[in-house]
Short mmCIF file of C-alpha atoms and ligand atoms in Angstrom, two decimals:
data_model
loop_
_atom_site.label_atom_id
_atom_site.label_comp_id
_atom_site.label_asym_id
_atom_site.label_seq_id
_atom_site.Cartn_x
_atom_site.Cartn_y
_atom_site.Cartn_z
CA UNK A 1 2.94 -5.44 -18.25
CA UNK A 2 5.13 -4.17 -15.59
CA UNK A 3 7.64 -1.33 -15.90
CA UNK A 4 10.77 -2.12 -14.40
CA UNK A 5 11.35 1.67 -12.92
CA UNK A 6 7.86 1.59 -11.19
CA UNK A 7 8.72 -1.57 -9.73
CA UNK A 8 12.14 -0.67 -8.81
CA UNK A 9 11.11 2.64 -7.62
CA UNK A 10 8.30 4.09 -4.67
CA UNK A 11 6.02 0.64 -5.14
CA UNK A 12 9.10 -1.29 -3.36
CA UNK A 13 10.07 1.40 -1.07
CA UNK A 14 6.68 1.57 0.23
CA UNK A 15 6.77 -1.90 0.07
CA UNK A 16 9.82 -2.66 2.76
CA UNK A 17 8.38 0.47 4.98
CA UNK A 18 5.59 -1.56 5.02
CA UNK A 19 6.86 -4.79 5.56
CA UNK A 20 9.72 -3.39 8.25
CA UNK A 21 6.39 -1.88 10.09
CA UNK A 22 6.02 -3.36 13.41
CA UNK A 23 2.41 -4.54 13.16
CA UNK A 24 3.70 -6.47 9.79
CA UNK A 25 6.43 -7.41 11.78
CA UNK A 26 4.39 -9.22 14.71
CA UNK A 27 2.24 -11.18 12.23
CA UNK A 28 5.52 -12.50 10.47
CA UNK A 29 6.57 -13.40 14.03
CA UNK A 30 3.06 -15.14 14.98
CA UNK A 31 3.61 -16.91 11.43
CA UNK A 32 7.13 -18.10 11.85
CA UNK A 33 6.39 -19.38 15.40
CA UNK A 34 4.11 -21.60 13.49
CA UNK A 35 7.05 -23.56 12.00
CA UNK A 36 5.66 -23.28 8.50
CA UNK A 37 8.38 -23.37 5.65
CA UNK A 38 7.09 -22.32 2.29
CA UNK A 39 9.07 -25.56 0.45
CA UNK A 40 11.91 -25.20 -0.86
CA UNK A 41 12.58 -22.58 2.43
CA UNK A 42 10.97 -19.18 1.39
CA UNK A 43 11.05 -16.90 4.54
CA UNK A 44 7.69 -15.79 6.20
CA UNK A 45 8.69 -12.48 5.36
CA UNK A 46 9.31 -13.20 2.21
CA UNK A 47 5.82 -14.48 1.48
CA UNK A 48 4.23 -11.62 3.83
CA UNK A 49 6.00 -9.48 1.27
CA UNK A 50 4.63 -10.89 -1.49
CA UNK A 51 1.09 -10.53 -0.27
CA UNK A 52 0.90 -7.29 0.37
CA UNK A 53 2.64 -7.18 -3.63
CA UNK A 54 -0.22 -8.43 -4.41
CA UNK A 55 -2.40 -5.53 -4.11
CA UNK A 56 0.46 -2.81 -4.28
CA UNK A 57 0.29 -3.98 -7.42
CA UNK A 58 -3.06 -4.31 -8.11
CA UNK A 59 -2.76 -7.83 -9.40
CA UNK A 60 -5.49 -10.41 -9.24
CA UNK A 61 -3.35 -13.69 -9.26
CA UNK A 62 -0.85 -15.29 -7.65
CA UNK A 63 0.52 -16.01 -10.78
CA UNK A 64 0.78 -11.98 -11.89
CA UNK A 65 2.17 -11.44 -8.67
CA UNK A 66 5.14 -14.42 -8.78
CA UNK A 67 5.43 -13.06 -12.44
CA UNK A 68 6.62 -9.66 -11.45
CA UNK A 69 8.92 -10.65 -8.65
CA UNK A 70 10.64 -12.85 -10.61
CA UNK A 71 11.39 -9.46 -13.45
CA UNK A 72 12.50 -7.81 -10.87
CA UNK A 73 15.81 -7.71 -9.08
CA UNK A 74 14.44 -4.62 -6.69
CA UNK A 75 11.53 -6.46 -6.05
CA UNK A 76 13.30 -9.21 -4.82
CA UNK A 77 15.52 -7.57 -2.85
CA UNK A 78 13.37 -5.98 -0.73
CA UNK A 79 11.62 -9.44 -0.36
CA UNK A 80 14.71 -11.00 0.53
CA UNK A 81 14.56 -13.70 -2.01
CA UNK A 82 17.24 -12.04 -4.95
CA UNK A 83 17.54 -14.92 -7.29
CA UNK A 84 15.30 -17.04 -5.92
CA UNK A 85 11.84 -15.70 -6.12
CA UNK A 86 8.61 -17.61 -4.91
CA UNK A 87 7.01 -19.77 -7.22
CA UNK A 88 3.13 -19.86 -7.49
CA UNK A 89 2.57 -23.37 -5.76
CA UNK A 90 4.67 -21.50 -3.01
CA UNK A 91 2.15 -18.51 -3.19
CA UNK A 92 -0.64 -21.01 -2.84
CA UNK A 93 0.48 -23.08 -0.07
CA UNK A 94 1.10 -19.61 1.81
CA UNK A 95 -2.24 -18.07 1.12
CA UNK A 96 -3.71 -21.51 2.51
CA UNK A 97 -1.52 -21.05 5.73
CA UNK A 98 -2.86 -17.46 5.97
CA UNK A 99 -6.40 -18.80 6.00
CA UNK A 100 -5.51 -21.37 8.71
CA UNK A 101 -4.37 -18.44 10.74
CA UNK A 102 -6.70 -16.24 9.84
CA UNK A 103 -6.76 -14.53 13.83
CA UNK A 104 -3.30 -13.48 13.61
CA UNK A 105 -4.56 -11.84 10.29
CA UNK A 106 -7.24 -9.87 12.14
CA UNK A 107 -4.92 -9.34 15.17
CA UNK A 108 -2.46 -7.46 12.43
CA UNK A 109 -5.63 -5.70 11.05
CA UNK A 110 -6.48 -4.73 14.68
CA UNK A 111 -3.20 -3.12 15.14
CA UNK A 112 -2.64 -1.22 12.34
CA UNK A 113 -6.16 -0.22 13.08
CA UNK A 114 -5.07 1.32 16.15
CA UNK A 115 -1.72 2.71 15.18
CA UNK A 116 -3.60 4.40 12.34
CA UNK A 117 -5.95 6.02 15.31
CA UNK A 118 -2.76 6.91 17.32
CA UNK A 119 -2.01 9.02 14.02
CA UNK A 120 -5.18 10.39 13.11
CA UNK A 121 -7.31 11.18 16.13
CA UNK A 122 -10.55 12.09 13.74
CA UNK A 123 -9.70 8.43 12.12
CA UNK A 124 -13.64 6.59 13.30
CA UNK A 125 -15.50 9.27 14.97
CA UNK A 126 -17.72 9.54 12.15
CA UNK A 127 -18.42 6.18 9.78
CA UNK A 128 -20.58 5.51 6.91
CA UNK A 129 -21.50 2.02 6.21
CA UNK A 130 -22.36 0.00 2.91
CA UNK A 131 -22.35 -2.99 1.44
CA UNK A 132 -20.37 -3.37 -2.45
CA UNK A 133 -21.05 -6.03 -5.29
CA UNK A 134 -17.93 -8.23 -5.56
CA UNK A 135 -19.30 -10.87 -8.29
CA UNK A 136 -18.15 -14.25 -8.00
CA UNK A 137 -15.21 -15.96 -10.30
CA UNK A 138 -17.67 -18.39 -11.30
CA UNK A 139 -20.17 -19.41 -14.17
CA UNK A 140 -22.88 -17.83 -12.83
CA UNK A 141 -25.90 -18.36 -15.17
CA UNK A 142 -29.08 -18.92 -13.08
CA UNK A 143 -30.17 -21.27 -15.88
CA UNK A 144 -28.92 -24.38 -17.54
CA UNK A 145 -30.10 -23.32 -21.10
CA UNK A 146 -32.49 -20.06 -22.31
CA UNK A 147 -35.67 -21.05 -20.57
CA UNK A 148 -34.89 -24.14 -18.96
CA UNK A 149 -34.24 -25.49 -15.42
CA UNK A 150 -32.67 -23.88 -12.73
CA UNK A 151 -28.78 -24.75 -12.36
CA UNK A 152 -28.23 -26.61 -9.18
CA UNK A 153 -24.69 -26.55 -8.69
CA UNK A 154 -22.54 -23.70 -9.63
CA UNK A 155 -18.22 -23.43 -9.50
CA UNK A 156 -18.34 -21.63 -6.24
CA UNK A 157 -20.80 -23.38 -4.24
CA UNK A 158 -20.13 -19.87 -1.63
CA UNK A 159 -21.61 -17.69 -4.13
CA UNK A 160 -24.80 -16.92 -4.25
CA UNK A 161 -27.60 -14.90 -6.24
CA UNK A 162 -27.72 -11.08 -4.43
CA UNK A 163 -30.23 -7.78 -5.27
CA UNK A 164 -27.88 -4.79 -6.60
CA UNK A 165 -30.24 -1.63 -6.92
CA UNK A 166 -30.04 0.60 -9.99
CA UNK A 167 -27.68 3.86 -9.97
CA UNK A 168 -27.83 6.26 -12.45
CA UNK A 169 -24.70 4.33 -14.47
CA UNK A 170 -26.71 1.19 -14.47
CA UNK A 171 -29.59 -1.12 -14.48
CA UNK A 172 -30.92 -2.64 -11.02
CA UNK A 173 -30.88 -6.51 -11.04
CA UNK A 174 -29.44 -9.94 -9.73
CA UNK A 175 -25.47 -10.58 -9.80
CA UNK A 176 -24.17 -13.79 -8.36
CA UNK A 177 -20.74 -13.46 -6.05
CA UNK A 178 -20.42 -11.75 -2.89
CA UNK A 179 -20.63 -8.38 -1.21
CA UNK A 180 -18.81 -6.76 0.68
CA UNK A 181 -19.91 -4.58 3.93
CA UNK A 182 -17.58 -1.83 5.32
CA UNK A 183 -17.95 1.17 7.41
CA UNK A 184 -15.24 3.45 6.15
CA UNK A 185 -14.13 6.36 8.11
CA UNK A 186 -16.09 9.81 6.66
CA UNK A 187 -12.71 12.32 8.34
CA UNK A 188 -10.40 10.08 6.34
CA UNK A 189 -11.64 8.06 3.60
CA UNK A 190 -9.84 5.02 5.55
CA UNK A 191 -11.95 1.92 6.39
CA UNK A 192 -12.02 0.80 9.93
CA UNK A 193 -13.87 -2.70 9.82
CA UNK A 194 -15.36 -4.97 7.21
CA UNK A 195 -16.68 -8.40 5.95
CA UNK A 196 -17.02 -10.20 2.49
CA UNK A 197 -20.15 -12.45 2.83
CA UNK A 198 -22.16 -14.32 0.47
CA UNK A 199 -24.44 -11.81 -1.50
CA UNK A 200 -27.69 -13.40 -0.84
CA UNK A 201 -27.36 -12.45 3.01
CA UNK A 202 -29.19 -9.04 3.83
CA UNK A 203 -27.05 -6.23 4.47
CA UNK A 204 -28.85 -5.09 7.28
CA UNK A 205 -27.41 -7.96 9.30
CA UNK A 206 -23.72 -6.49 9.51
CA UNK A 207 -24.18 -3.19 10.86
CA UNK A 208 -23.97 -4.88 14.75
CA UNK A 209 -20.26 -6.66 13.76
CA UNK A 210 -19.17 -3.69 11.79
CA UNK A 211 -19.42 -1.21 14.68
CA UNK A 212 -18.63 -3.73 17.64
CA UNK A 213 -15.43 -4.77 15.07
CA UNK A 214 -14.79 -0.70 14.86
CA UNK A 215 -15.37 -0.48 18.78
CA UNK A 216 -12.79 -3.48 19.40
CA UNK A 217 -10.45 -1.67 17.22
CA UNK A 218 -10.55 1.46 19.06
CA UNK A 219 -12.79 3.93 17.14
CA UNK A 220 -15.15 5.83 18.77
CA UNK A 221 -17.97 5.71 16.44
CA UNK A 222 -19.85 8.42 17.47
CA UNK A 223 -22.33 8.52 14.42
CA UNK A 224 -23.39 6.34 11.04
CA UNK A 225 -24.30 7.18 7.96
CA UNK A 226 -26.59 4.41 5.85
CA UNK A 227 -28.66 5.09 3.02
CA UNK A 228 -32.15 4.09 2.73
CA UNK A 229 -32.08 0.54 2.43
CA UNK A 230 -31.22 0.57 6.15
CA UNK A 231 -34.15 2.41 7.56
CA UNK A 232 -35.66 -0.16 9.77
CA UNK A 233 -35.81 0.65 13.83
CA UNK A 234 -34.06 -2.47 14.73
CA UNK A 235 -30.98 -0.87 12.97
CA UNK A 236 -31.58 2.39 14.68
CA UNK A 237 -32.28 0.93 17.96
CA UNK A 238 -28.72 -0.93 17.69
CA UNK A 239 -26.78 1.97 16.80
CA UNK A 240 -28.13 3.71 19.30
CA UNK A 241 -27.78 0.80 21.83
CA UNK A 242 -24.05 1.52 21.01
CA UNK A 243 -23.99 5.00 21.75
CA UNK A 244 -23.86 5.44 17.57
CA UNK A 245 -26.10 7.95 16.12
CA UNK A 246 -27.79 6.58 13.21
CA UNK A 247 -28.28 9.03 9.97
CA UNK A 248 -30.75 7.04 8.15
CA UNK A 249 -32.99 8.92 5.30
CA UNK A 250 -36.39 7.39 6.00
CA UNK A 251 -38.48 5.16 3.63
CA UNK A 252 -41.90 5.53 2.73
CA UNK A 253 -43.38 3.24 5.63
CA UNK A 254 -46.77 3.28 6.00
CA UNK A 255 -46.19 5.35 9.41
CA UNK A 256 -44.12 8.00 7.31
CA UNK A 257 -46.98 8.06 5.10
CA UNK A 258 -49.20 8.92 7.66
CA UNK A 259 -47.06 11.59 8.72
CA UNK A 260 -45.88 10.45 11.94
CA UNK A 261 -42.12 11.55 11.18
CA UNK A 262 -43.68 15.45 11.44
CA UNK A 263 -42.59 17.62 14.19
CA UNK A 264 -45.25 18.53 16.75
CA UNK A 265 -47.28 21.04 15.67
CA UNK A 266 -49.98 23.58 17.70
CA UNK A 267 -52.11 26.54 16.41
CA UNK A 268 -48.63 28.55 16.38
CA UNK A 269 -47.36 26.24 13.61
CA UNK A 270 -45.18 23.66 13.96
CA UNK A 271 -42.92 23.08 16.60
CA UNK A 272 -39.11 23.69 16.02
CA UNK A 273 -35.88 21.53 17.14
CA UNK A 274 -34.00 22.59 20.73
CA UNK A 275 -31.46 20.37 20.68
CA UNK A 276 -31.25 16.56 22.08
CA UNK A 277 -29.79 14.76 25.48
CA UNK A 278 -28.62 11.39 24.29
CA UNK A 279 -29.25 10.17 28.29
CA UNK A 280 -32.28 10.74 28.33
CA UNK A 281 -32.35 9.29 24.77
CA UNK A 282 -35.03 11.96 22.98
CA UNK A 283 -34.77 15.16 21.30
CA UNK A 284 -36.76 18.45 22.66
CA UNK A 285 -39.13 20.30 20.57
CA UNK A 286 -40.44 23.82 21.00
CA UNK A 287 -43.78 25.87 20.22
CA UNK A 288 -42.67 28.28 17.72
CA UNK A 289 -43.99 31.00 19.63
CA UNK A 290 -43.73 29.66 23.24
CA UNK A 291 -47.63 30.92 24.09
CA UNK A 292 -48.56 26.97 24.52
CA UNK A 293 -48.20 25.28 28.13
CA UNK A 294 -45.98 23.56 28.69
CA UNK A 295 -44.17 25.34 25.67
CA UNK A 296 -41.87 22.29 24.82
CA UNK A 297 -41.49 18.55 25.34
CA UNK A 298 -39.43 15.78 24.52
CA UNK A 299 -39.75 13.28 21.95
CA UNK A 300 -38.24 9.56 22.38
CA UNK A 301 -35.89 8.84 20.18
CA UNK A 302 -36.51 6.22 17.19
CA UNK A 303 -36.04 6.06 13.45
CA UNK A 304 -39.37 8.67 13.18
CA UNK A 305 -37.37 11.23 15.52
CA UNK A 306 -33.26 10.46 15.86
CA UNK A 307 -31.58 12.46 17.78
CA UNK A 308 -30.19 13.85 14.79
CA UNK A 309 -33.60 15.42 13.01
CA UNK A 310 -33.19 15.34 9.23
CA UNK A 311 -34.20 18.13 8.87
CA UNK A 312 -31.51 19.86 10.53
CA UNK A 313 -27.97 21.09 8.96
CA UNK A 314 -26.07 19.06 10.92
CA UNK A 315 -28.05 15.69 9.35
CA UNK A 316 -27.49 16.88 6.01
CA UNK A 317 -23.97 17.74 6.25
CA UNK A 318 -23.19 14.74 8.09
CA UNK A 319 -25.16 12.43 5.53
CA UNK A 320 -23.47 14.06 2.58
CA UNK A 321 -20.57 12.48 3.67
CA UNK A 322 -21.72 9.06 3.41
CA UNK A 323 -20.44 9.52 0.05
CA UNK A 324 -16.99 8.65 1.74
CA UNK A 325 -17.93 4.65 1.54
CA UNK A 326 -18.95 4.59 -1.97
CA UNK A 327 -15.38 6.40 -3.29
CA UNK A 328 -13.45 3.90 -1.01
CA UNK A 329 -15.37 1.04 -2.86
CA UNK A 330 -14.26 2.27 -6.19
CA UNK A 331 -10.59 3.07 -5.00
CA UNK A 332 -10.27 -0.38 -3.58
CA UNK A 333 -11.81 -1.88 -6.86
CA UNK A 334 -9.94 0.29 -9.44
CA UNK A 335 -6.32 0.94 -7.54
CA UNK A 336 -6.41 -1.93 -5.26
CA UNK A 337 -6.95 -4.93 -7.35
CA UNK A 338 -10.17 -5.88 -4.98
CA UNK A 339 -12.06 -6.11 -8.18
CA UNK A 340 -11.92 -8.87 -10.15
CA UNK A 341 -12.02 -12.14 -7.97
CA UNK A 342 -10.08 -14.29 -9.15
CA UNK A 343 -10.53 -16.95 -5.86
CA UNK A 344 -13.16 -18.93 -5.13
CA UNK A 345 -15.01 -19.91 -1.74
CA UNK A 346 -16.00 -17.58 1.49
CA UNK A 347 -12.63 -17.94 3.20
CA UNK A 348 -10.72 -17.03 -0.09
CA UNK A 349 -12.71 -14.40 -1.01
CA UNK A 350 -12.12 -12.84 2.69
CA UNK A 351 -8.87 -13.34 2.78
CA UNK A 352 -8.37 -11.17 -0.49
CA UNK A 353 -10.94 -8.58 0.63
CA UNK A 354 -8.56 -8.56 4.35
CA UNK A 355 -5.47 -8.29 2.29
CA UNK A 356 -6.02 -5.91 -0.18
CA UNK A 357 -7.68 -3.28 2.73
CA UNK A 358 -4.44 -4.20 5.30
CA UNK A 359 -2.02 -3.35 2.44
CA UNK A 360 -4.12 -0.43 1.87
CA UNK A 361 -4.53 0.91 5.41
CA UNK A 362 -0.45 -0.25 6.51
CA UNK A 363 0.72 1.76 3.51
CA UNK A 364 -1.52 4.87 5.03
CA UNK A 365 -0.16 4.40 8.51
CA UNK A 366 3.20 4.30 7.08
CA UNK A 367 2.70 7.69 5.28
CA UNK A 368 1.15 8.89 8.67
CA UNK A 369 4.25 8.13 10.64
CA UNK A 370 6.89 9.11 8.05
CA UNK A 371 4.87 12.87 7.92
CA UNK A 372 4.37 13.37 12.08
CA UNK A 373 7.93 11.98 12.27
CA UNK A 374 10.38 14.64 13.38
CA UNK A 375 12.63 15.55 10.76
CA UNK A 376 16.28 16.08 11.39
CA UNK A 377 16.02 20.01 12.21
CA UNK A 378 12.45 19.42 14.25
CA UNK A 379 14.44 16.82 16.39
CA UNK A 380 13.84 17.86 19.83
CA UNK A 381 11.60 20.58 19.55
CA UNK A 382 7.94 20.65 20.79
CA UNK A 383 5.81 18.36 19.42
CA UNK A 384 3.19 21.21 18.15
CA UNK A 385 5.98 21.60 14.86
CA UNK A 386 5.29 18.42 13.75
CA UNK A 387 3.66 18.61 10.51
CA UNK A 388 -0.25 17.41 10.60
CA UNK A 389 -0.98 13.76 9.07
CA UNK A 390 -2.12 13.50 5.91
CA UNK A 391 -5.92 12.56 5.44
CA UNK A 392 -5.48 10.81 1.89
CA UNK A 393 -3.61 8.21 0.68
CA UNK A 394 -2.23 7.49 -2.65
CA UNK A 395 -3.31 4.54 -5.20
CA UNK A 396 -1.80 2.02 -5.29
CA UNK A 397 0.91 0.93 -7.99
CA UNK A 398 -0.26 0.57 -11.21
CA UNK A 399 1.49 -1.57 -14.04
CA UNK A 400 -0.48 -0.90 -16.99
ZN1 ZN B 1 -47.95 26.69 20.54
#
């Protein structure tokens, strides 16, 4: 259970930066001017407050969330509601009325997006993109009894059966829930857009709204890192239709097989990389020992021969990073109280996956500001003292 000097202490201070924000502070505006009165007459902010608590905390109910308020006096305070905290019908009725409004949501997202690139100029230059397991809070045994028929109906009629492929901590197999797909920022470990969808629908479909989301945002998306399960040329021709470079590893397609992946080659050997004009939209190849005429030529680009060879440095360096998506899945999971659901239905599930990665991303935009913010001595002197934003951002609260 909670510790009342956690609560009282940086939790709730990062709480009320957060909440006194200004992009926090337009969607309690947008929210109020929607008349909506949590009965018996909690504030917007109040409630605003208490869902970005929510995964401060870490919590995965409503309930957990009320529960701790209602300990604490500090907690209160800064949620405007001392001696009179929420009750969990309240919480309820509010998380409905953030589903109704669920653009002014994104509109917040989409601003502390932006602020956060203000900060951090490097923040979605470079993204790599995945999809997570989020299993459903459901009963989700394929099969009424050992053996027997197929269940028909299941708790969360959103839910649905998806493919999870083995890692080296565990077996390959079906799991029944949702997934969700994010590209996360590789410069900053931050996420820039994402969607929860139902886990039966092919990841490979949300690699178009993930960028254009990131684009809308203001990234700049200059290049994406996907693993294998995305090597298909539709996918590369999209990226590249976006002015993304894609950094796919290939799969062992019958025309990889045949070797048609290779460099050129001539009776010099094979041919060797001389850089790429994304206009032109191929990469130029040269004869090792320049004796052949013409002595180099281009080569289209598609996923056989990005513009980004694989076998170059740059490729592997900037793949290795793709590792950036997978740690931001665990942080969210393990610090951020993503993990486990604990609502049911598409447009619940989504609005826990938006809240717990706008807590996440308004407390790191908070932190940026309060370290590029000149301090009382720097007041007034060039802006080159300021001290350089931090890249990383720390857990979240935890209670245990
Ligand atoms: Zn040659």
């Amino acid at each position: 259970m909670a510790t009342p000097n956690l609560a009282g202490g940086a939790a709730s201070a990062a709480l009320k930066t957060v909440l006194d924000s200004p992009e926090i502070g337009r969607l309690i505006d947008e929210l109020e001017a929607t008349r909506w009165t949590g009965r018996p007459g909690y504030p917007v902010r109040t409630m605003v407050g208490l869902a970005l608590a929510k995964s401060l905390y870490a919590l995965p109910t409503w309930t957990r969330v009320v529960e701790l308020v209602a300990d604490h006096w500090k907690l209160q305070r800064v949620l405007g509601c001392e001696g009179n905290p929420p009750s969990k019908w309240a919480a309820y009725r509010f998380a409905a009325k953030l589903r109704e409004n669920a653009p002014a949501v994104e509109r917040c997202i989409d601003a502390v997006v932006g602020g956060l690139k203000e900060k951090l100029p490097s923040y979605g230059t470079d993204l790599a993109i995945d999809a997570s397991d989020m299993p459903a809070y459901a009963n989700g045994q394929r099969y009424l009894s050992n053996g027997g028929p197929e269940r028909e109906t299941y708790s969360d009629p959103d839910a649905s059966w998806g493919h999870r492929s083995a890692v080296s901590t565990r077996k390959g197999g079906g799991f029944y829930g949702y997934r969700l797909h994010a590209a996360v920022c590789t410069a900053t470990d931050l996420p820039v857009a994402w969607t929860a969808e139902t886990a039966r629908d092919h990841e490979t479909r949300f690699v178009v709204p993930l960028i254009d989301t990131a684009k809308r945002r203001g990234a700049m998306v200059a290049t994406a890192a996907l693993d294998k399960g995305y090597d298909i040329q539709r996918i590369h021709n999209e990226c590249m239709e976006r002015d993304c470079l894609p950094l796919i590893p290939l799969k062992q397609t019958p025309d990889v097989k045949r070797g048609d992946d290779a460099p050129p080659t001539c009776s010099h050997g094979t041919w060797t990389f001389a850089g790429s004009d994304r206009k032109r939209g191929a990469s130029k190849w040269r004869c090792p020992t320049g004796e052949c005429a013409p002595a180099s030529t281009w080569v289209a680009a598609t996923r056989l021969h990005p513009l980004i060879p694989r076998e170059t440095k740059r490729w592997k360096a900037a793949y290795r990073k793709r590792a950036a998506v997978e740690r931001e899945f665990g942080r969210l999971k393990n610090q951020w109280g993503l993990k486990p659901l604990r609502v049911r239905g598409l447009d619940r599930v989504r609005l826990h996956a938006d809240l717990t990665i706008l807590t996440k991303l308004a407390c790191a935009l908070s932190r940026a500001r309060a370290a590029t913010a000149p301090t009382h001595r720097q007041r007034g002197s060039s802006r080159a003292s300021a001290r350089p934003a931090p890249m990383r951002v720390r857990p979240a609260a935890r209670l245990e």
